[in-house]
Amino acid sequence: MLTPEKTFPQEDPVVRNARREAIVSVLIWFLAMAYTVGYCWLFAYGRDPATMRFYAGIPDWVLWGIIAPWLVCLVVSWWFAYVFMTDEPLGAEAPPAGDDEL
Amino acid sequence: MAEEWRPEGFGAIAALGVFIVASIWLGALAQRAVSKGSFLQGYFLGNRGLGAWALALTATVQSGGTFMGFPSLVYSYGWVVALWIASYMVVPITGFGVLAKRFSQLSRRTGAITVPDLFRERFNSPAVGLVSSLLIMFFMCFMMVAQFKAGASVIKVAWPQEATPTLTATGGDIDWLFYLGLAVFTVTVVSYTMIGGFLAAVWTDLFQSVMMFIGVAFLLGLALWRLGGLDEASLRAVENTGPGFAQAPGFSPDGREFLTPGLALSFFFVWSFGGMGSPATLVRLMACKDTQTIRRSVFLLAAYNMMIYLPLIMICVAARAVFPDVEKSDEIIPRMALWTTQDLWGGSLLAGLVLAAPFGAVMATVSSYLVVIASGLVRDVYQRFFHHDAGQREIQYLTYATMAAVGLVAVLANLRPVAYLQAIVVFCGSSGAAAFVVPAVMAAFWRRATAAGALAAMLAGSGVALILLIVGSQMEDPLVGPATSFRSYYLFGLEPIVWGLLASLLAGVLVSLCTTPPDPKLVSRLFDVEDFNTPEKTPSPTLAS
């Protein structure tokens, strides 16, 4: 007869959800990096100073390449925290690790 | 401008004094809370009771670098440093979204109190525990020593003009004020951490984070008011330097490229993964109360980061407008605090309030590192390998002695103050991440990960980062990145963290696949539903059928 752990590895929902959230986190990180570095690479490097515009003292590439996505990320963080992530019990506390040997 | 410029009156130093007393008081309060549970879990993990504010505002990578090194970079190279720090927009999501839930759960299931505890139990390997402990202590000691310089510098800058001659007249070339600052800083931070342990570090960190926010808000308002707005400040800063101050790769009088596109890309790895893999962050994840705490922390930290870093950039751009050429640019924030408040009523007191921000950031970092280093030495090395049946009192006294010894070592190391604070912060952050991110992700999500794989991942990641540092330090300055002799070799123009993470990933995966799979019972205990693993309970009918 097969043992339950071999046949039915019932993965804890916390593990499943945490994995899903981790994948989405990394995806958000990648998109933020691609946009920010990409935009700044195009508009901040090798730029003719005469074409530089300032908005309230902030260079245009900083505004659109960094501050704007930062604001978007703030909204995304709210969505991630209050809509996407799930609440679940973290389980019971085991006795301090290694105390059997101590 | 005069490098030894100091405030008039005792207001600034008095405000710092109040701040110090408040921190020690919080340490004492924490001690009471800690004494309610067992020493180990209370002192090193705060009885797993961290709430959202505490987790969000303390489990971060803010440090002396935030208020000393980072402003120095903005002052020196200009607006491009906004790109250098831009990945903080996603640090809360990566820092809490990837590992927090699983680390919290794993630490409960294994009963782990320290990060090496968790690795050791997850992989059932004392070797993994020991190596992780040694690596943590290595990187943290390095970084902590650098922080002491920052703490001492704040007290030095806040010291009143009236009292300065008395001290310097007797000292010749010796910077007595720096050493006085170093002594005060060390005694303060070691004392309150020793009194209250992890919880003291967290509570004072929280208090200091709030002070940082207030300090930065005040400073931004005052700086822009004095200069007539950011428009004017930015324009004058560019006039004082050149057009490079508003462009990438940054201003430099000697043709240095501070932030090439490759380095800009790399810093998305440095801060995001550096925050995620920092042992000080990981231990806070293990200490958080529940998943609701984690969720709320994501948003709180996102808002906090935005309100700290963007204003700091503006303040330092303004600083370049006010002070065209400061030699010790690490002191630019304290100097701005003194300049913006110089002729205000109660200005020196206000300066002290603003100065509390960098001081708080440094104290917070040092206290949390002290706890991690002490727990590493006492719990993970002494108790596990030398004296298994050490009693609670023995552990307690040994912990206090370790903290005092670490403080003393840091003071000795700062008798000749370290240079390149931010370079050290970056190196330690990225090397620590290269060592721990992949093993942590393997521990959390990959059933097939083995102890040998985790060990290989740790050693490969940290090894590559260290080798690139050694190679970089020996080579001629390529005029790329910050001007420092503490520099790594940028292989293909990328920071060592990228190569370290890649090496760590390859080593971790390949070695895991080439070694015997872990014990299925151990894996099941840590990955499957708890009821399913309880021997006395039979699987549910659905599963059994």
XYZ file of C-alpha atoms in Angstrom:
647
model
C 0.000 0.000 0.000
C 1.273 3.445 -0.859
C 2.038 5.802 1.971
C -0.048 8.961 2.038
C 2.944 11.292 1.608
C 4.023 9.494 -1.553
C 0.609 9.263 -3.100
C -1.175 12.337 -1.847
C 1.296 15.080 -1.048
C -1.356 17.510 0.033
C 0.522 20.758 -0.214
C -0.328 23.308 2.413
C -2.419 26.165 0.924
C 0.000 28.582 2.608
C 2.811 27.173 0.471
C 0.714 27.342 -2.689
C -0.428 30.904 -2.071
C 3.015 32.041 -0.982
C 4.481 30.623 -4.201
C 1.849 32.372 -6.306
C 2.489 35.660 -4.490
C 6.247 35.250 -4.875
C 5.907 34.769 -8.631
C 3.742 37.866 -8.979
C 6.186 39.864 -6.801
C 9.071 38.973 -9.057
C 6.999 39.817 -12.122
C 6.191 43.269 -10.709
C 9.862 43.784 -9.881
C 10.828 42.849 -13.438
C 8.280 45.171 -15.030
C 9.335 48.078 -12.813
C 12.977 47.467 -13.661
C 12.326 47.116 -17.385
C 10.316 50.322 -17.554
C 12.500 52.481 -15.311
C 15.881 51.423 -16.642
C 14.565 51.350 -20.202
C 13.045 54.832 -20.008
C 16.091 56.339 -18.331
C 18.415 54.618 -20.763
C 16.535 56.256 -23.617
C 16.028 59.715 -22.139
C 18.692 60.323 -19.472
C 21.902 59.120 -21.093
C 23.755 61.093 -23.731
C 21.108 63.776 -23.690
C 21.744 67.194 -25.191
C 21.459 69.547 -22.175
C 19.592 72.062 -24.325
C 16.684 69.650 -24.709
C 16.375 69.012 -20.965
C 13.131 70.219 -19.408
C 12.461 70.692 -15.714
C 9.056 70.312 -14.076
C 9.023 72.111 -10.726
C 12.795 71.671 -10.616
C 12.689 67.967 -11.470
C 14.360 66.825 -14.721
C 11.813 65.359 -17.144
C 13.440 61.916 -17.228
C 13.336 61.712 -13.415
C 9.667 62.639 -13.403
C 8.520 60.164 -16.062
C 11.169 57.507 -15.609
C 11.285 57.316 -11.806
C 8.666 59.329 -9.928
C 5.728 58.305 -12.142
C 6.455 54.549 -11.952
C 7.144 54.936 -8.225
C 3.613 56.293 -7.825
C 2.262 53.430 -9.913
C 4.159 50.983 -7.706
C 2.572 52.551 -4.653
C -0.856 51.787 -6.110
C 0.283 48.293 -7.120
C 1.563 47.753 -3.558
C -1.863 48.629 -2.233
C -3.473 46.171 -4.676
C -0.942 43.496 -3.801
C -1.435 43.968 -0.062
C -5.178 44.447 0.145
C -6.552 42.599 -2.873
C -4.132 39.972 -4.067
C -2.462 38.570 -0.948
C -4.455 36.175 1.151
C -4.683 35.772 4.901
C -4.140 32.342 6.349
C -3.079 30.728 9.605
C 0.653 30.259 9.929
C 0.301 27.175 12.049
C 1.208 26.139 15.541
C 4.516 26.958 17.163
C 6.923 24.042 17.449
C 9.303 23.859 20.433
C 12.544 25.827 19.878
C 14.672 24.156 17.220
C 17.308 21.727 18.415
C 16.189 21.770 22.036
C 16.050 18.020 21.984
C 19.804 18.077 21.759
C 20.445 20.909 24.158
C 32.970 76.559 3.106
C 34.446 75.903 6.537
C 34.556 72.159 7.194
C 34.476 72.601 10.978
C 31.334 74.695 11.029
C 29.196 73.892 14.070
C 25.936 75.037 15.626
C 25.757 77.777 18.186
C 24.220 76.804 21.502
C 23.506 73.469 23.056
C 20.070 72.941 21.513
C 21.122 70.406 18.878
C 23.149 68.277 21.221
C 20.398 68.532 23.879
C 17.809 67.267 21.375
C 20.070 64.365 20.547
C 20.457 63.732 24.272
C 16.680 63.501 24.686
C 16.590 61.114 21.748
C 19.241 58.941 23.362
C 17.396 58.841 26.683
C 14.158 57.934 24.899
C 15.899 55.055 23.133
C 17.246 53.660 26.400
C 13.814 54.005 27.986
C 12.329 51.997 25.111
C 15.029 49.400 25.679
C 13.954 49.125 29.301
C 10.294 48.771 28.297
C 11.235 46.048 25.839
C 13.129 44.244 28.579
C 9.919 43.933 30.585
C 8.080 42.461 27.607
C 10.911 40.058 26.865
C 11.104 38.795 30.426
C 7.553 37.428 30.149
C 8.552 34.527 27.898
C 11.572 32.269 27.527
C 14.852 34.160 27.203
C 15.843 32.776 23.804
C 12.562 33.376 22.030
C 11.890 36.665 23.777
C 15.374 38.137 23.508
C 16.196 37.039 19.963
C 12.712 36.962 18.372
C 10.405 39.154 20.464
C 8.054 36.216 21.062
C 6.894 36.414 17.420
C 4.726 39.404 18.104
C 5.725 42.013 15.500
C 2.837 44.069 14.170
C 2.523 45.775 10.772
C 4.127 49.100 11.700
C 7.036 47.421 13.434
C 7.609 45.009 10.563
C 7.233 47.604 7.809
C 9.364 50.320 9.319
C 12.097 48.160 10.731
C 12.602 45.233 8.372
C 14.218 47.364 5.741
C 17.591 48.250 4.448
C 17.638 51.753 5.884
C 20.850 52.430 7.678
C 23.545 54.992 8.195
C 23.857 54.762 4.452
C 20.366 56.230 4.040
C 21.261 59.479 5.768
C 25.005 59.702 5.275
C 26.171 57.699 2.268
C 23.142 58.106 0.011
C 22.896 61.901 0.479
C 26.606 62.119 -0.151
C 26.083 60.424 -3.513
C 23.228 62.742 -4.487
C 25.325 65.718 -3.482
C 28.297 64.459 -5.494
C 26.663 63.082 -8.647
C 23.248 64.710 -8.858
C 19.834 63.583 -10.023
C 21.093 60.295 -11.456
C 21.161 58.924 -7.910
C 17.350 58.852 -8.158
C 17.845 56.080 -10.708
C 20.421 54.422 -8.439
C 17.817 54.159 -5.649
C 14.741 53.705 -7.894
C 14.276 50.026 -7.094
C 13.001 51.046 -3.653
C 9.681 51.452 -5.449
C 9.427 47.632 -5.479
C 11.459 46.762 -2.374
C 8.334 46.324 -0.184
C 6.763 43.925 -2.682
C 9.893 41.846 -3.161
C 10.955 42.111 0.483
C 7.661 40.881 1.892
C 5.893 39.307 -1.073
C 8.463 36.632 -1.887
C 9.595 35.142 1.397
C 7.651 36.616 4.300
C 4.739 34.220 4.454
C 6.785 31.080 4.000
C 9.587 32.129 6.333
C 7.050 32.979 8.980
C 5.429 29.592 8.573
C 8.669 27.624 8.357
C 10.080 29.248 11.466
C 6.966 28.229 13.379
C 6.974 24.680 12.065
C 10.657 24.206 12.814
C 10.721 26.244 16.032
C 13.591 28.270 14.553
C 14.689 31.317 16.505
C 17.512 32.522 14.282
C 18.021 32.440 10.512
C 20.743 29.753 10.751
C 18.330 27.781 12.958
C 15.817 27.836 10.148
C 18.299 26.761 7.490
C 19.618 24.031 9.763
C 16.162 22.621 10.492
C 14.833 22.995 6.960
C 17.757 21.087 5.473
C 18.386 18.961 8.541
C 22.049 19.899 8.384
C 24.245 21.412 11.113
C 26.765 22.321 8.405
C 24.241 24.534 6.610
C 23.420 26.181 9.959
C 27.060 26.805 10.796
C 28.045 28.161 7.387
C 25.038 30.478 7.254
C 25.844 31.702 10.749
C 29.474 32.433 9.888
C 28.537 34.204 6.664
C 25.939 36.316 8.444
C 28.422 37.359 11.110
C 31.079 38.140 8.524
C 28.893 40.447 6.437
C 27.155 42.054 9.373
C 30.328 42.808 11.305
C 31.708 44.470 8.213
C 28.629 46.597 7.761
C 28.146 47.371 11.421
C 31.644 48.744 11.875
C 30.953 51.205 9.076
C 27.803 52.409 10.839
C 29.677 53.471 13.961
C 31.499 56.105 11.997
C 28.176 57.551 10.862
C 26.815 57.661 14.430
C 29.935 59.358 15.774
C 29.885 61.887 12.925
C 26.352 63.038 13.779
C 27.301 63.793 17.387
C 30.440 65.523 16.197
C 28.521 67.782 13.834
C 25.885 68.578 16.471
C 28.476 69.537 19.065
C 28.192 73.239 19.920
C 30.745 75.742 18.738
C 31.282 77.051 22.268
C 32.523 73.727 23.552
C 34.666 72.848 20.566
C 37.921 74.770 21.298
C 38.280 73.245 24.752
C 38.331 69.813 23.249
C 40.381 70.419 20.146
C 43.013 72.628 21.793
C 44.353 69.756 23.833
C 44.294 67.240 21.062
C 46.575 68.449 18.310
C 45.635 66.587 15.147
C 43.439 64.093 16.977
C 39.749 64.480 16.223
C 38.545 64.352 19.833
C 35.002 65.241 18.931
C 34.761 62.214 16.685
C 36.001 59.944 19.475
C 33.641 61.527 21.966
C 30.807 60.915 19.523
C 31.996 57.363 19.010
C 32.019 56.693 22.757
C 28.558 58.185 23.332
C 27.092 56.385 20.351
C 28.583 53.028 21.315
C 27.523 53.187 24.957
C 23.986 54.207 23.972
C 23.310 51.634 21.325
C 24.994 48.731 23.094
C 23.182 49.575 26.344
C 19.657 49.662 25.043
C 20.153 46.644 22.826
C 21.675 44.720 25.709
C 18.766 45.637 27.957
C 15.929 44.701 25.650
C 17.346 42.474 22.884
C 15.430 42.038 19.634
C 12.371 43.877 20.864
C 14.460 46.846 21.998
C 16.055 46.955 18.564
C 12.636 46.827 16.902
C 10.881 49.353 19.144
C 13.679 51.883 19.015
C 13.917 51.249 15.285
C 10.214 52.033 14.955
C 10.553 55.163 17.081
C 13.588 56.223 15.068
C 11.825 55.540 11.771
C 9.089 57.940 12.805
C 11.739 60.480 13.784
C 13.404 60.000 10.397
C 10.145 60.748 8.646
C 9.565 63.892 10.728
C 13.178 64.968 10.278
C 13.121 64.551 6.519
C 9.776 66.342 6.178
C 11.062 69.274 8.259
C 14.317 69.447 6.390
C 12.680 69.379 2.971
C 10.242 72.117 3.930
C 12.945 74.310 5.434
C 15.426 73.773 2.601
C 12.924 74.611 -0.127
C 11.634 77.584 1.845
C 15.154 78.944 2.271
C 16.039 78.463 -1.374
C 12.750 79.633 -2.860
C 11.550 76.261 -4.151
C 12.958 73.209 -5.885
C 13.074 75.027 -9.230
C 15.551 77.526 -7.897
C 17.494 74.895 -5.940
C 17.845 72.624 -8.929
C 18.925 75.466 -11.200
C 21.550 76.711 -8.758
C 22.844 73.181 -8.208
C 23.352 72.782 -11.964
C 25.036 76.199 -12.102
C 27.394 75.166 -9.301
C 28.359 71.963 -11.071
C 27.424 71.501 -14.712
C 24.703 69.965 -16.892
C 25.860 66.490 -15.873
C 24.254 67.090 -12.474
C 20.816 66.718 -14.080
C 21.746 63.875 -16.422
C 22.918 60.302 -16.455
C 25.530 58.922 -15.806
C 25.922 61.798 -13.344
C 28.063 64.852 -12.670
C 31.775 64.360 -12.460
C 34.625 66.818 -12.826
C 37.033 64.029 -13.827
C 35.026 62.104 -16.425
C 33.807 59.407 -14.010
C 30.632 57.594 -15.072
C 28.829 57.138 -11.778
C 25.884 55.117 -13.049
C 26.221 53.387 -16.389
C 23.068 51.665 -17.743
C 24.523 48.313 -16.611
C 24.943 49.566 -13.070
C 21.465 51.128 -13.112
C 20.099 47.690 -13.996
C 22.262 46.077 -11.314
C 20.912 48.297 -8.564
C 17.456 46.869 -9.138
C 19.051 43.626 -7.979
C 21.116 45.205 -5.204
C 18.293 46.878 -3.284
C 15.454 44.487 -4.078
C 17.352 41.293 -3.363
C 19.634 42.899 -0.793
C 16.561 43.779 1.258
C 15.006 40.380 0.733
C 18.129 38.404 1.636
C 19.376 40.506 4.524
C 19.502 38.375 7.687
C 18.138 41.344 9.680
C 15.082 41.322 7.395
C 14.697 37.547 7.437
C 14.661 37.390 11.219
C 11.930 40.022 11.327
C 9.865 37.985 8.888
C 10.218 35.063 11.268
C 9.051 37.265 14.128
C 5.929 38.720 12.540
C 2.590 38.010 14.135
C 0.430 36.830 11.233
C -0.189 37.151 7.500
C -2.334 40.250 7.954
C 0.759 41.918 9.396
C 2.733 40.991 6.303
C 0.095 42.329 3.939
C -0.250 45.653 5.687
C 3.515 46.013 5.886
C 3.829 45.888 2.105
C 1.772 49.017 1.637
C 3.059 50.850 4.713
C 6.644 50.390 3.636
C 5.869 51.384 0.049
C 4.413 54.681 1.238
C 7.212 55.227 3.745
C 9.990 54.606 1.220
C 8.496 57.080 -1.194
C 8.202 59.729 1.486
C 11.777 59.236 2.638
C 13.849 58.750 -0.505
C 12.317 61.230 -2.933
C 12.496 64.102 -0.401
C 16.065 63.137 0.494
C 17.065 63.477 -3.147
C 15.495 66.927 -3.304
C 17.191 67.970 -0.047
C 20.594 66.954 -1.352
C 20.078 68.666 -4.685
C 19.255 71.749 -2.645
C 22.412 71.175 -0.614
C 24.487 71.448 -3.769
C 22.863 74.808 -4.387
C 23.776 76.021 -0.902
C 27.201 74.457 -0.486
C 28.962 74.345 -3.851
C 31.930 72.337 -2.643
C 31.815 70.361 0.604
C 34.803 68.100 1.050
C 33.219 65.698 3.559
C 30.021 65.066 1.650
C 28.997 62.290 4.114
C 28.056 65.125 6.486
C 25.802 66.938 4.063
C 22.511 66.149 5.835
C 23.699 67.269 9.273
C 25.100 70.409 7.673
C 21.827 71.115 5.890
C 20.005 70.634 9.189
C 22.217 73.234 10.835
C 22.093 75.638 7.900
C 18.317 75.559 7.469
C 17.680 76.208 11.168
C 20.546 78.583 11.951
C 18.634 81.813 12.594
C 15.244 80.385 13.517
C 13.840 80.708 17.011
C 14.768 77.465 18.752
C 16.664 76.632 15.580
C 19.395 74.669 17.246
C 16.800 72.497 18.966
C 15.079 72.015 15.627
C 18.422 71.068 14.100
C 18.761 68.457 16.815
C 15.364 67.083 15.879
C 16.424 66.850 12.245
C 19.786 65.360 13.215
C 17.938 62.704 15.161
C 16.962 61.208 11.792
C 20.445 60.114 10.690
C 21.359 59.280 14.247
C 18.247 57.145 14.576
C 18.872 55.361 11.290
C 22.359 54.419 12.370
C 21.331 53.338 15.869
C 18.516 51.248 14.450
C 20.847 49.437 12.080
C 23.506 48.806 14.680
C 21.056 47.546 17.297
C 19.439 45.068 14.933
C 22.842 43.835 13.769
C 24.026 43.481 17.345
C 21.133 41.157 18.071
C 21.764 39.072 14.957
C 25.513 38.835 15.591
C 25.047 37.991 19.272
C 22.432 35.362 18.467
C 24.750 33.941 15.824
C 27.680 33.616 18.183
C 25.787 32.491 21.256
C 22.920 30.440 19.890
C 24.261 29.124 16.604
C 27.908 28.589 17.518
C 28.413 28.390 21.287
C 25.223 26.601 22.255
C 25.187 24.249 19.311
C 28.837 23.327 19.049
C 30.448 23.949 22.422
C 27.961 23.752 25.253
C 24.717 22.002 24.320
C 23.222 22.123 27.791
C 24.039 25.751 28.568
C 21.466 27.166 30.976
C 19.326 30.217 30.360
C 21.402 32.413 32.676
C 24.636 31.379 31.040
C 23.216 32.168 27.594
C 21.930 35.479 28.884
C 25.289 36.607 30.318
C 27.163 35.358 27.304
C 24.832 37.340 25.047
C 25.488 40.524 27.038
C 29.218 39.903 26.962
C 29.114 39.286 23.212
C 27.283 42.534 22.570
C 29.764 44.478 24.689
C 32.675 42.793 22.918
C 31.234 43.518 19.475
C 30.762 47.169 20.468
C 34.365 47.330 21.647
C 35.655 45.802 18.428
C 33.658 48.328 16.425
C 35.168 51.173 18.459
C 38.677 49.836 17.935
C 38.039 49.443 14.221
C 36.935 53.065 14.106
C 39.990 54.510 15.809
C 40.975 55.024 12.219
C 37.511 55.737 10.801
C 36.504 53.687 7.822
C 35.988 55.499 4.568
C 33.426 54.762 1.867
C 30.422 54.088 4.082
C 28.037 53.684 1.180
C 30.438 51.424 -0.713
C 30.605 49.129 2.312
C 26.829 49.170 2.669
C 26.422 48.236 -0.992
C 29.073 45.517 -0.823
C 27.645 43.906 2.319
C 24.067 44.178 1.083
C 24.813 42.666 -2.287
C 27.169 39.963 -1.006
C 24.699 38.978 1.694
C 21.966 38.773 -0.918
C 24.193 36.717 -3.217
C 24.753 34.320 -0.333
C 21.226 33.988 1.066
C 18.508 34.824 -1.469
C 18.761 31.608 -3.475
C 19.077 29.269 -0.447
C 16.144 31.082 1.187
C 13.967 30.684 -1.908
C 15.030 27.034 -2.198
C 14.183 26.477 1.453
C 10.797 28.085 1.076
C 9.543 26.693 -2.217
C 11.590 23.821 -3.612
C 10.920 20.387 -2.180
C 13.844 18.836 -4.033
C 16.413 21.271 -2.557
C 19.093 19.481 -0.560
C 21.475 20.541 2.187
C 24.436 20.208 -0.166
C 22.618 22.366 -2.710
C 21.884 25.065 -0.137
C 25.479 25.006 1.050
C 26.767 25.239 -2.523
C 24.407 28.139 -3.241
C 25.608 30.072 -0.183
C 29.272 29.526 -0.874
C 29.057 30.153 -4.619
C 27.097 33.398 -4.209
C 29.261 34.882 -1.498
C 32.445 33.532 -3.100
C 31.767 35.209 -6.438
C 30.934 38.520 -4.732
C 34.137 38.383 -2.662
C 36.325 37.416 -5.615
C 34.955 40.302 -7.663
C 35.668 42.671 -4.753
C 39.249 41.459 -4.454
C 39.812 41.699 -8.218
C 38.223 45.164 -8.362
C 40.307 46.480 -5.464
C 43.518 45.374 -7.169
C 42.721 46.910 -10.523
C 43.150 50.449 -11.705
C 40.119 52.670 -11.131
C 37.948 52.240 -14.267
C 36.261 55.595 -13.547
C 32.912 53.829 -13.309
C 30.736 53.813 -10.191
C 31.438 55.815 -7.031
C 34.963 57.101 -6.435
C 36.309 54.635 -3.887
C 39.129 52.143 -3.573
C 36.621 49.750 -1.946
C 35.211 48.755 -5.311
C 34.283 45.541 -7.005
C 35.069 44.485 -10.529
C 32.069 45.150 -12.734
C 32.164 42.091 -14.981
C 30.413 43.076 -18.254
C 29.465 46.325 -16.544
C 27.244 44.669 -13.916
C 27.427 44.731 -10.109
C 28.742 41.538 -8.472
C 25.297 40.740 -7.058
C 24.074 39.767 -10.531
C 26.918 37.281 -10.996
C 26.693 36.169 -7.372
C 22.985 35.392 -7.685
C 23.534 33.588 -10.971
C 26.371 31.494 -9.519
C 24.310 30.788 -6.422
C 21.312 29.690 -8.488
C 23.354 27.411 -10.733
C 25.249 25.873 -7.835
C 22.109 25.416 -5.738
C 20.088 23.765 -8.502
C 22.839 21.600 -9.978
C 24.184 20.339 -6.656
C 20.659 19.644 -5.378
C 19.854 17.617 -8.480
C 23.124 15.702 -8.216
C 22.700 14.746 -4.574
C 20.334 12.368 -2.812
C 16.829 13.842 -2.491
C 15.878 15.009 0.988
C 13.928 12.807 3.369
C 10.287 12.891 2.130
C 9.016 12.959 5.704
C 11.030 16.063 6.484
C 9.827 17.763 3.316
C 6.253 16.771 3.931
C 6.412 18.122 7.490
C 7.445 21.511 6.128
C 5.389 21.700 2.917
C 2.164 19.802 3.481
C -0.902 20.476 5.573
C -0.162 19.826 9.219
C -3.016 17.363 9.819
C -1.756 15.316 6.949
C 1.582 14.896 8.689
C 0.415 14.155 12.175
C 1.198 10.430 12.592
C -1.720 9.669 14.878
C -4.230 11.060 12.402
C -5.286 9.122 9.352
C -5.563 10.883 6.005
C -9.005 12.124 5.124
C -11.258 9.685 3.256
C -10.985 11.715 0.064
C -7.247 11.430 0.120
C -7.211 7.803 1.069
C -9.630 6.708 -1.594
